Short mmCIF file of N, CA and C in Angstrom, two decimals:
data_model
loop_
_atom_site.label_atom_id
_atom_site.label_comp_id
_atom_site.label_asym_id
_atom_site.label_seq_id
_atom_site.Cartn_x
_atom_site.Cartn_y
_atom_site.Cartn_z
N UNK A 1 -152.66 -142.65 -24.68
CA UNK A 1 -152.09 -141.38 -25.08
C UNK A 1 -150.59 -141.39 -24.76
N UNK A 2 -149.64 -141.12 -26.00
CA UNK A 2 -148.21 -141.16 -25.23
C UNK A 2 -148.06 -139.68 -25.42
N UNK A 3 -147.62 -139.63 -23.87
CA UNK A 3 -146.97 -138.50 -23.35
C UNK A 3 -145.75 -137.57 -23.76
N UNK A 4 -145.12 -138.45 -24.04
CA UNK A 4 -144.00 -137.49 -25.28
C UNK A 4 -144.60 -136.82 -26.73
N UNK A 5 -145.34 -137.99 -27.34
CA UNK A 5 -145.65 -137.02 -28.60
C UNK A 5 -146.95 -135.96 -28.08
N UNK A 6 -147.73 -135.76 -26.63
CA UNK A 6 -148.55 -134.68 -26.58
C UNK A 6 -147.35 -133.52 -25.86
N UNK A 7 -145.94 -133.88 -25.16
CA UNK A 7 -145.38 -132.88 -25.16
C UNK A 7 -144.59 -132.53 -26.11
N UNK A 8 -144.32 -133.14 -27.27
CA UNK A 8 -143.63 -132.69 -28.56
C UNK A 8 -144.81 -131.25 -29.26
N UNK A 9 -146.05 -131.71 -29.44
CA UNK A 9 -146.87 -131.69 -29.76
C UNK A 9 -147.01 -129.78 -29.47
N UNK A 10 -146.58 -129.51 -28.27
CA UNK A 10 -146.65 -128.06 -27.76
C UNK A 10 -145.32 -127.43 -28.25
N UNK A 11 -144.34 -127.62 -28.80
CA UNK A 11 -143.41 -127.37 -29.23
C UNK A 11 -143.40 -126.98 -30.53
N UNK A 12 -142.51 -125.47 -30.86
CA UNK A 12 -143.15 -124.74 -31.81
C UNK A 12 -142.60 -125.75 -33.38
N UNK A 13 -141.29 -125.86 -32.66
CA UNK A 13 -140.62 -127.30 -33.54
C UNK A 13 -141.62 -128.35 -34.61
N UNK A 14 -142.01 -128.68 -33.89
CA UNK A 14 -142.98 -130.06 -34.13
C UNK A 14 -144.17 -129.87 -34.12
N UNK A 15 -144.71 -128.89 -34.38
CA UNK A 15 -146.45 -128.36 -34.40
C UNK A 15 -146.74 -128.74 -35.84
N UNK A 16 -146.19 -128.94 -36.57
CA UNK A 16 -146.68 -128.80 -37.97
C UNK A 16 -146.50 -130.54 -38.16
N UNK A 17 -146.13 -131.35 -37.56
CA UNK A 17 -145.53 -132.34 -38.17
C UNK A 17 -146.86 -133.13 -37.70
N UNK A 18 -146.82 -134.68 -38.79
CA UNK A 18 -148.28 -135.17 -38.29
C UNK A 18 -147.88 -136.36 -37.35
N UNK A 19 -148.86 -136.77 -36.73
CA UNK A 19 -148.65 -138.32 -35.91
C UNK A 19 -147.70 -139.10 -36.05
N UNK A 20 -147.84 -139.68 -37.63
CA UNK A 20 -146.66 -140.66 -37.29
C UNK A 20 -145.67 -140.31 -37.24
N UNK A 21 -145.05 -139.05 -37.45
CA UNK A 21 -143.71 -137.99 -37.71
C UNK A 21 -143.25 -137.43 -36.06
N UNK A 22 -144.48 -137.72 -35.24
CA UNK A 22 -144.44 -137.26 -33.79
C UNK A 22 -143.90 -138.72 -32.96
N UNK A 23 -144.70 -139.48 -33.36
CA UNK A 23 -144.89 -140.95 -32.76
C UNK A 23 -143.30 -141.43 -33.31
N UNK A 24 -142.34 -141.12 -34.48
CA UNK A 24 -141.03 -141.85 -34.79
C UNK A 24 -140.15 -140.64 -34.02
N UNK A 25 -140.67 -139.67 -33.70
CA UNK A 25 -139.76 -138.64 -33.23
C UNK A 25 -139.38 -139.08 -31.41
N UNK A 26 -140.62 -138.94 -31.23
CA UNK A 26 -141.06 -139.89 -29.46
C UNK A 26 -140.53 -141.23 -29.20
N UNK A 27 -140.52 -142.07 -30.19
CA UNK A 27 -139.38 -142.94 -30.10
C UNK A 27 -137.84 -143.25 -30.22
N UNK A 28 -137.90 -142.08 -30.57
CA UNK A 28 -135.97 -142.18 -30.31
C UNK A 28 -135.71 -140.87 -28.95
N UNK A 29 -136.64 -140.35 -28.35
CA UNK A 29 -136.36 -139.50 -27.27
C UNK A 29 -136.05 -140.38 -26.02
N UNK A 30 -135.10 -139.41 -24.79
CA UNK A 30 -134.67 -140.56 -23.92
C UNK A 30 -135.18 -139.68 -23.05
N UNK A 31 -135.57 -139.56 -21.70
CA UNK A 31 -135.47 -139.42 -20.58
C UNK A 31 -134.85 -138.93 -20.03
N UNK A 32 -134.47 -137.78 -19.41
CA UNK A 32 -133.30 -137.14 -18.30
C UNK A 32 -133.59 -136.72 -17.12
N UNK A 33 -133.05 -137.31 -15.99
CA UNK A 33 -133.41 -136.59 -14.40
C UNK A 33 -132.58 -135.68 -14.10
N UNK A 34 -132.58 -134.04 -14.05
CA UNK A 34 -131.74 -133.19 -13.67
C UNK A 34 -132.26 -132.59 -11.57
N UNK A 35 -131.54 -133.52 -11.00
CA UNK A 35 -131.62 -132.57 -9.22
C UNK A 35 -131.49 -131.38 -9.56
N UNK A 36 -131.85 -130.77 -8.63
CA UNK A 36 -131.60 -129.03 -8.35
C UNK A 36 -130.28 -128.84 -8.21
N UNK A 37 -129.71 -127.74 -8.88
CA UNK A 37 -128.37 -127.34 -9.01
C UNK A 37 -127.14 -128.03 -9.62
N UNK A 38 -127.94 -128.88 -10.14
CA UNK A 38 -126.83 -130.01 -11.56
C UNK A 38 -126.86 -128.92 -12.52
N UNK A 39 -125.76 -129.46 -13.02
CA UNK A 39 -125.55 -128.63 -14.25
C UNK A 39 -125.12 -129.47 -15.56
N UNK A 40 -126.34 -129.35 -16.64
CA UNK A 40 -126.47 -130.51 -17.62
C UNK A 40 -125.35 -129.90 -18.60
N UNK A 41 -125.13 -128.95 -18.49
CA UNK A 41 -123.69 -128.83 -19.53
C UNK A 41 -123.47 -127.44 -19.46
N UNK A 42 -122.23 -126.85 -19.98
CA UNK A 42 -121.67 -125.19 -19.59
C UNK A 42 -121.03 -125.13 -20.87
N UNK A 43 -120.79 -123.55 -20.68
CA UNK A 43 -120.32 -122.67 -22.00
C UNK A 43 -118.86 -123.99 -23.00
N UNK A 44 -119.12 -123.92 -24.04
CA UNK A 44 -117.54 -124.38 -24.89
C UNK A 44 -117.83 -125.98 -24.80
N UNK A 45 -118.51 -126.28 -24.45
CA UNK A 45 -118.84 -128.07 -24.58
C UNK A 45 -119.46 -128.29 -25.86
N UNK A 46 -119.25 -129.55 -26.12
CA UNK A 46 -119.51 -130.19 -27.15
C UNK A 46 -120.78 -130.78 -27.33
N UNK A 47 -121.80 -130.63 -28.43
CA UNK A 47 -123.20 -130.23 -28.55
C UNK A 47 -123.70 -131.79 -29.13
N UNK A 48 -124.46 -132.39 -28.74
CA UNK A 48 -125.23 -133.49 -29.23
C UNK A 48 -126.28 -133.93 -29.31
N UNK A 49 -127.19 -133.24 -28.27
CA UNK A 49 -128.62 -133.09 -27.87
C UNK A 49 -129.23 -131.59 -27.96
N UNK A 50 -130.78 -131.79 -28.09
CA UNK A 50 -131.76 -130.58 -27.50
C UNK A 50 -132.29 -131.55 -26.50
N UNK A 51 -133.02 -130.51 -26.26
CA UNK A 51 -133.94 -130.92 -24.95
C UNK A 51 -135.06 -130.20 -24.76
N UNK A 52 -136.49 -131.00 -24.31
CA UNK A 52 -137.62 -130.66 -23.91
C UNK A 52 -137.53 -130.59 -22.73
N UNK A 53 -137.94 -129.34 -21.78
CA UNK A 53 -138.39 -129.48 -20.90
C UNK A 53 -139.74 -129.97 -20.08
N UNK A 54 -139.82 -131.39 -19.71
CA UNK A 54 -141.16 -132.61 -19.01
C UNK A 54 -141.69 -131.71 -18.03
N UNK A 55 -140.87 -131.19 -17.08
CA UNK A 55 -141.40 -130.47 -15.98
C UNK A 55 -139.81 -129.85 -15.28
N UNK A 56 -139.85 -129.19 -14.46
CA UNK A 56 -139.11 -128.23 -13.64
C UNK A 56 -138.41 -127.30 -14.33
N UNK A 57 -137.75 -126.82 -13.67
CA UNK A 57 -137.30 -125.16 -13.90
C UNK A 57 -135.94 -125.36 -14.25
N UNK A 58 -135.38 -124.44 -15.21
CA UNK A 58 -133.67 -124.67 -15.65
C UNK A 58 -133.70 -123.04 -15.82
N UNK A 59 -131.76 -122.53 -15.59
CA UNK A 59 -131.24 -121.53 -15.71
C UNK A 59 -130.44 -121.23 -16.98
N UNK A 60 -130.91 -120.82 -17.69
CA UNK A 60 -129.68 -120.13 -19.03
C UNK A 60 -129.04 -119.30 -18.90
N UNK A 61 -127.87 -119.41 -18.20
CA UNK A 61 -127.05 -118.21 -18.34
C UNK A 61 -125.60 -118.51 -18.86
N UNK A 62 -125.14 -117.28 -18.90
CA UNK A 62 -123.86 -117.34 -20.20
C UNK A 62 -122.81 -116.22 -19.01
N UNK A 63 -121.01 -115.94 -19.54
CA UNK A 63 -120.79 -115.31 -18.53
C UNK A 63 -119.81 -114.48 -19.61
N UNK A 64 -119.63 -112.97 -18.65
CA UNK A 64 -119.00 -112.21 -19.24
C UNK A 64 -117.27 -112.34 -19.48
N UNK A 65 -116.94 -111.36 -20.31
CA UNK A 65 -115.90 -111.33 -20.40
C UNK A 65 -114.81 -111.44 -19.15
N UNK A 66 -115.35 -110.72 -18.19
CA UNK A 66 -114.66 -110.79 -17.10
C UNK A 66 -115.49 -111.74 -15.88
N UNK A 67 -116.25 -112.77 -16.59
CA UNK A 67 -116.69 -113.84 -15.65
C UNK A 67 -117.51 -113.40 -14.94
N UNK A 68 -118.19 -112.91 -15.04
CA UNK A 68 -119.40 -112.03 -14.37
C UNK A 68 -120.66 -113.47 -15.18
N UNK A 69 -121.72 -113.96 -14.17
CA UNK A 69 -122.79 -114.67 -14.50
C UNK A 69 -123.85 -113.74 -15.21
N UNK A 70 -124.70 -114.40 -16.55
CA UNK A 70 -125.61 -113.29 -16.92
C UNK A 70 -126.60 -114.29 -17.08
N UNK A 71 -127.79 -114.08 -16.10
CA UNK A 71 -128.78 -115.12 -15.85
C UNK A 71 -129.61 -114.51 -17.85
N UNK A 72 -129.69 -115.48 -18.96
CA UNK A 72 -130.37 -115.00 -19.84
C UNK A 72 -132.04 -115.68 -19.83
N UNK A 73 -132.41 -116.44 -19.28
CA UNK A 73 -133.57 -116.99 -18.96
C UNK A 73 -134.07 -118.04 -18.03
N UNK A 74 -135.38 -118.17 -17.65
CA UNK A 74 -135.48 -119.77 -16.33
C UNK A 74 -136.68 -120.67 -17.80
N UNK A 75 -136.82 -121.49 -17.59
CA UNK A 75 -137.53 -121.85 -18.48
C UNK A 75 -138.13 -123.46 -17.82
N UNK A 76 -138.99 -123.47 -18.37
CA UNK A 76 -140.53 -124.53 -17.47
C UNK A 76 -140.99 -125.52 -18.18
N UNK A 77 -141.61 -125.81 -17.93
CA UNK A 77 -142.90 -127.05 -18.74
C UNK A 77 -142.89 -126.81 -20.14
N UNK A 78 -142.81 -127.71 -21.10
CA UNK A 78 -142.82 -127.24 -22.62
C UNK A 78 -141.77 -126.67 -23.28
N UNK A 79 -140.72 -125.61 -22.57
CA UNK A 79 -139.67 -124.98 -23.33
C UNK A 79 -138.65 -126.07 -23.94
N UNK A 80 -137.92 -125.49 -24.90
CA UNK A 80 -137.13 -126.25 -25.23
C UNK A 80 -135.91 -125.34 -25.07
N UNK A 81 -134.27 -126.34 -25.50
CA UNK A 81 -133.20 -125.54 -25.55
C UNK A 81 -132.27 -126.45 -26.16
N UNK A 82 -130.76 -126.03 -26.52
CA UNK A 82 -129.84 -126.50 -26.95
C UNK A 82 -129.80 -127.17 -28.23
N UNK A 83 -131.07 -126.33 -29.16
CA UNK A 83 -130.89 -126.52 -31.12
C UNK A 83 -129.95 -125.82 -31.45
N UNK A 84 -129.60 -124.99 -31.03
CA UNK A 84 -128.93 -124.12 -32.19
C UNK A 84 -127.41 -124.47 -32.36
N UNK A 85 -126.81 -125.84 -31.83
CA UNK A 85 -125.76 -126.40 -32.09
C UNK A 85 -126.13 -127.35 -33.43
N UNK A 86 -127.44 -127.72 -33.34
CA UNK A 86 -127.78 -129.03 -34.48
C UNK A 86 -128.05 -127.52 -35.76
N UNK A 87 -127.99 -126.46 -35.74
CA UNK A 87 -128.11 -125.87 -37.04
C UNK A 87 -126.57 -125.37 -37.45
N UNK A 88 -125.78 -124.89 -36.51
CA UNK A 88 -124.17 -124.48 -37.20
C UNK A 88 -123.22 -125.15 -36.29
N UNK A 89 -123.58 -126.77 -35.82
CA UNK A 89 -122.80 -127.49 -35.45
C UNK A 89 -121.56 -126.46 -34.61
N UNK A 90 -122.01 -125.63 -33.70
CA UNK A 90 -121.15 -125.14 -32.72
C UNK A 90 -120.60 -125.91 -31.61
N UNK A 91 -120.19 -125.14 -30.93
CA UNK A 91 -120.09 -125.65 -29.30
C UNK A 91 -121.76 -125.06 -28.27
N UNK A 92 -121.54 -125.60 -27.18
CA UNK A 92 -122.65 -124.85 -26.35
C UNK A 92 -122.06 -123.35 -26.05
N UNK A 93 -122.97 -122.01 -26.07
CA UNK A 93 -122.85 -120.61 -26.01
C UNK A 93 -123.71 -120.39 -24.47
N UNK A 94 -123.97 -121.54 -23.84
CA UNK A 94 -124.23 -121.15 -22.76
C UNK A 94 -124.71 -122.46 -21.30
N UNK A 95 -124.84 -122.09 -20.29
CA UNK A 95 -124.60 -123.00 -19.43
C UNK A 95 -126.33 -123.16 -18.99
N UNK A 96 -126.81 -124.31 -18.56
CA UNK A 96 -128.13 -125.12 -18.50
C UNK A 96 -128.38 -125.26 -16.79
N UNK A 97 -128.12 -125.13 -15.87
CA UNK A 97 -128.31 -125.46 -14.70
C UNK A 97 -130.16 -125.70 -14.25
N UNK A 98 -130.31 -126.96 -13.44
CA UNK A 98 -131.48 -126.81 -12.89
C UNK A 98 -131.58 -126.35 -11.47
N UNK A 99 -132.56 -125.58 -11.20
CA UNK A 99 -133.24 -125.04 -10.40
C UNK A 99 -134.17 -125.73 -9.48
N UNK A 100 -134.57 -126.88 -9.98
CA UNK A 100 -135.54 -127.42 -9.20
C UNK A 100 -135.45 -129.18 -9.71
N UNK A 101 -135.91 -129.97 -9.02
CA UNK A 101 -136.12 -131.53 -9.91
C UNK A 101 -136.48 -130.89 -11.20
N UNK A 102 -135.85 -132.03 -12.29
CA UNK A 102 -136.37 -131.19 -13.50
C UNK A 102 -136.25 -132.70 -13.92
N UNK A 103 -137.35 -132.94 -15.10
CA UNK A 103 -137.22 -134.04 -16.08
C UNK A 103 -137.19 -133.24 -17.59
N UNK A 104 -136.22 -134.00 -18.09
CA UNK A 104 -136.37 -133.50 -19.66
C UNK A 104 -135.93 -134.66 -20.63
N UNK A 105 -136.64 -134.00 -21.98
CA UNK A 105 -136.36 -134.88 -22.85
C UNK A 105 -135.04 -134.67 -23.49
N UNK A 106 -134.35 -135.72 -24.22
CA UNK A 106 -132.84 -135.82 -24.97
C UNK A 106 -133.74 -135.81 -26.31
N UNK A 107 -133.57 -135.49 -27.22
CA UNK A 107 -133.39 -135.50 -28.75
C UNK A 107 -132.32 -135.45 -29.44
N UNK A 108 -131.26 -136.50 -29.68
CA UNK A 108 -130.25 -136.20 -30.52
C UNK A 108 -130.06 -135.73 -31.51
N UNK A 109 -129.11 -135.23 -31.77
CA UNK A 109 -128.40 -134.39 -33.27
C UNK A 109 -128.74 -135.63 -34.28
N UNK A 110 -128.02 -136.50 -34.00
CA UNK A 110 -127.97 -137.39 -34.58
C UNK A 110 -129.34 -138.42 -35.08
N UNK A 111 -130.02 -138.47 -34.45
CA UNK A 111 -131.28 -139.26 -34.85
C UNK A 111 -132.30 -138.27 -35.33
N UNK A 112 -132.28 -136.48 -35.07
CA UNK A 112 -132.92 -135.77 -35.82
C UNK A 112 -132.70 -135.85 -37.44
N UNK A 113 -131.15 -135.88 -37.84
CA UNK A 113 -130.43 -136.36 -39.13
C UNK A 113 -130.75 -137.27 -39.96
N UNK A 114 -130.95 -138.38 -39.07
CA UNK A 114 -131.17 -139.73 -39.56
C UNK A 114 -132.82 -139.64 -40.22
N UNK A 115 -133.84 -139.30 -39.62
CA UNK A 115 -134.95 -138.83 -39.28
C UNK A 115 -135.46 -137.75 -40.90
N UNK A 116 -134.63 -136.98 -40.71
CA UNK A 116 -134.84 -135.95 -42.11
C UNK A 116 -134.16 -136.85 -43.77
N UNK A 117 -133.32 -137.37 -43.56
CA UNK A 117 -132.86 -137.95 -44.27
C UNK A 117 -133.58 -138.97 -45.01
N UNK A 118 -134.57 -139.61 -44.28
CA UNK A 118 -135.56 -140.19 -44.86
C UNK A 118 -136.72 -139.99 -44.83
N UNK A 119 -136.99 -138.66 -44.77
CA UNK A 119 -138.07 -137.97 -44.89
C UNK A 119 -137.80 -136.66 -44.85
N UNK A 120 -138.00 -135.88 -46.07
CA UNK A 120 -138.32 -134.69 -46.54
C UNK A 120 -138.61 -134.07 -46.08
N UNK A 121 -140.25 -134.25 -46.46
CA UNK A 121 -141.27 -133.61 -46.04
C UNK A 121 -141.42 -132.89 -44.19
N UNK A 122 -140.46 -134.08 -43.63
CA UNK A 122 -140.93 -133.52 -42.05
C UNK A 122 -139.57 -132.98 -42.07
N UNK A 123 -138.49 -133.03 -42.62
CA UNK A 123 -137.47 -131.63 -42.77
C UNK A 123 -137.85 -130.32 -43.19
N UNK A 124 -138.72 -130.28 -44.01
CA UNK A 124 -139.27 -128.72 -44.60
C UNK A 124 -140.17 -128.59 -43.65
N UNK A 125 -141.08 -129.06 -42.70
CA UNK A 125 -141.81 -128.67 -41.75
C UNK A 125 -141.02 -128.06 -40.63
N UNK A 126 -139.82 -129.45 -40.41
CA UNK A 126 -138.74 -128.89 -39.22
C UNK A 126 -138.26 -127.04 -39.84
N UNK A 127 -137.87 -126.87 -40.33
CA UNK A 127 -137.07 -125.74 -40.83
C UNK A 127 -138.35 -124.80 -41.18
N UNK A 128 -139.38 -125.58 -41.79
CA UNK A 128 -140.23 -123.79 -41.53
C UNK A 128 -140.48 -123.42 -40.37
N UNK A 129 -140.84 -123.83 -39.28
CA UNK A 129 -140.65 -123.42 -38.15
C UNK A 129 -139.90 -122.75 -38.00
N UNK A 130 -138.80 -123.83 -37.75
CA UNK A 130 -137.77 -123.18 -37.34
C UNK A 130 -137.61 -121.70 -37.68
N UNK A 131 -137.60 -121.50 -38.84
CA UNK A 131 -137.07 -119.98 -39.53
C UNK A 131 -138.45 -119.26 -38.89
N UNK A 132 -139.73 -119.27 -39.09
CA UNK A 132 -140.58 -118.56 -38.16
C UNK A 132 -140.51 -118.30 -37.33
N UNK A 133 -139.93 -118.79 -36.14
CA UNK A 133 -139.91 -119.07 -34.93
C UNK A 133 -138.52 -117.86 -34.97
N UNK A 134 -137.02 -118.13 -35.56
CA UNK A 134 -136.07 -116.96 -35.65
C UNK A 134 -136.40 -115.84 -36.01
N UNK A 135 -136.94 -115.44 -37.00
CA UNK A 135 -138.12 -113.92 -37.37
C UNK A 135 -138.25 -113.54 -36.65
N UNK A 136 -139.20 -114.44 -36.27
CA UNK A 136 -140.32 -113.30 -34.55
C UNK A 136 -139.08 -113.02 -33.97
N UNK A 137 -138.34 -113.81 -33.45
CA UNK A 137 -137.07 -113.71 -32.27
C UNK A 137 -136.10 -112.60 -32.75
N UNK A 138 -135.80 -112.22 -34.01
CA UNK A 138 -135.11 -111.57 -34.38
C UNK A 138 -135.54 -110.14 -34.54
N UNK A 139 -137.26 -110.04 -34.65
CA UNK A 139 -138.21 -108.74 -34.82
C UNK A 139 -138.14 -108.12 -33.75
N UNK A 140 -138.23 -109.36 -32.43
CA UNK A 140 -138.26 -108.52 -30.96
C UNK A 140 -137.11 -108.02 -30.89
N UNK A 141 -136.02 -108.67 -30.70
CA UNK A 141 -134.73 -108.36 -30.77
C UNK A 141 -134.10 -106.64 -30.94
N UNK A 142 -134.59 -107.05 -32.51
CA UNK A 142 -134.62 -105.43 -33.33
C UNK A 142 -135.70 -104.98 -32.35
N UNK A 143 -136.41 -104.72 -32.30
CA UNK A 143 -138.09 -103.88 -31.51
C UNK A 143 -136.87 -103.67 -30.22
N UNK A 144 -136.44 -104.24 -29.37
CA UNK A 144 -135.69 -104.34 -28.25
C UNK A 144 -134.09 -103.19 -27.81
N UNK A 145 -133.61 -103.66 -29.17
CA UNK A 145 -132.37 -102.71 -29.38
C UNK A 145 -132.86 -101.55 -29.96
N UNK A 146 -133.51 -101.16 -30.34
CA UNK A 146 -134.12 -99.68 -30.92
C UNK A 146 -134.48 -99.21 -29.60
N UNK A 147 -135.22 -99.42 -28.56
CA UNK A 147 -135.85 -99.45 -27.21
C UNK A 147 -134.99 -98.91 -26.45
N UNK A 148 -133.98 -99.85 -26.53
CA UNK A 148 -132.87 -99.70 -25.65
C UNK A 148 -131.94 -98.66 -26.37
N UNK A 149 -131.49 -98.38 -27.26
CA UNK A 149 -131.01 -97.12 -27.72
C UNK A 149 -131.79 -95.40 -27.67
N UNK A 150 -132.75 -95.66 -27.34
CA UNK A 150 -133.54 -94.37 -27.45
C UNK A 150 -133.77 -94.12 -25.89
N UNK A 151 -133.79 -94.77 -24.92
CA UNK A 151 -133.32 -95.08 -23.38
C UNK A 151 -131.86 -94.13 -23.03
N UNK A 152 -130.84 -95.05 -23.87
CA UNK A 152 -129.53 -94.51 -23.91
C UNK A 152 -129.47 -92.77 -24.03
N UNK A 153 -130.33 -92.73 -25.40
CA UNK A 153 -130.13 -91.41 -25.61
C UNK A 153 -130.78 -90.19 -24.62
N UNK A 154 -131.83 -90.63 -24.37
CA UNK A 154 -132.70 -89.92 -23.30
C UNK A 154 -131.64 -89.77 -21.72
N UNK A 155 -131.03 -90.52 -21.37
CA UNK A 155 -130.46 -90.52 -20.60
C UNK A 155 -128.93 -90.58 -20.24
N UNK A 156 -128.44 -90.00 -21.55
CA UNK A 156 -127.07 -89.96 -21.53
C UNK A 156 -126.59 -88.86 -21.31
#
């Protein structure tokens, strides 16, 4: 059993895609050891990887205008992070710190590219996800800011 394509495998990313599309994906993934309190990259850096999280705990936070830290999530076993540079080729919008030993996977920009390019089919799988996966995120979002405005009003 290889262990990368059963943790690809939990990833909302790659749920749709079949074996051998998991098994060429698992072979170009690398390995990363993050200690506690490394910091795998910060706000305005230059984007080349996602990453699976293998095991331990990481911090997403981003900082305010006036440099104020805004912890936006901790994230564990299975999560992933740092796509949304491989869709509008940005910079990083936020800083990665680990929390604990952490192993994670590298997936490059670049070998995801290579990857779709000769195969279609597991590009239209990549991207329906994907866009499913933004929906929901964007429904709560909305569900969230309506929430939070009717809060406001009650208490303003």
């Amino acid at each position: 059993m290889n262990t990368k394509v059963e943790s690809l495998k939990k990833i909302y990313l790659f749920q749709k895609l079949n074996q051998d599309e998991l098994l060429h994906i698992a072979e170009k993934i690398r390995e990363v050891h993050l200690p506690p309190r490394n910091v795998l990259y910060d706000m305005g850096e230059d984007a080349e990887s996602m990453y699976i999280v293998k095991y331990g705990t990481l911090q997403i936070s981003t900082s305010t205008s006036h440099g104020d830290d805004v912890n936006l999530i901790t994230l564990g076993e299975g999560d992933h992070f740092g796509e949304l540079p491989f869709f509008d080729d940005e910079k990083r919008s936020a800083k990665v710190e680990a929390k604990e030993n952490s192993e994670l996977y590298e997936l490059r920009y670049a070998d995801l590219h290579e990857m779709f390019s000769k195969n279609k089919e597991m590009e239209l799988k990549f991207y329906k996800e994907v866009t499913h996966y933004y929906i929901r995120r964007l429904r709560k979002l909305t569900h969230d800011l309506a929430y939070a405005r009717e809060l406001r009003k009650r208490f303003a």
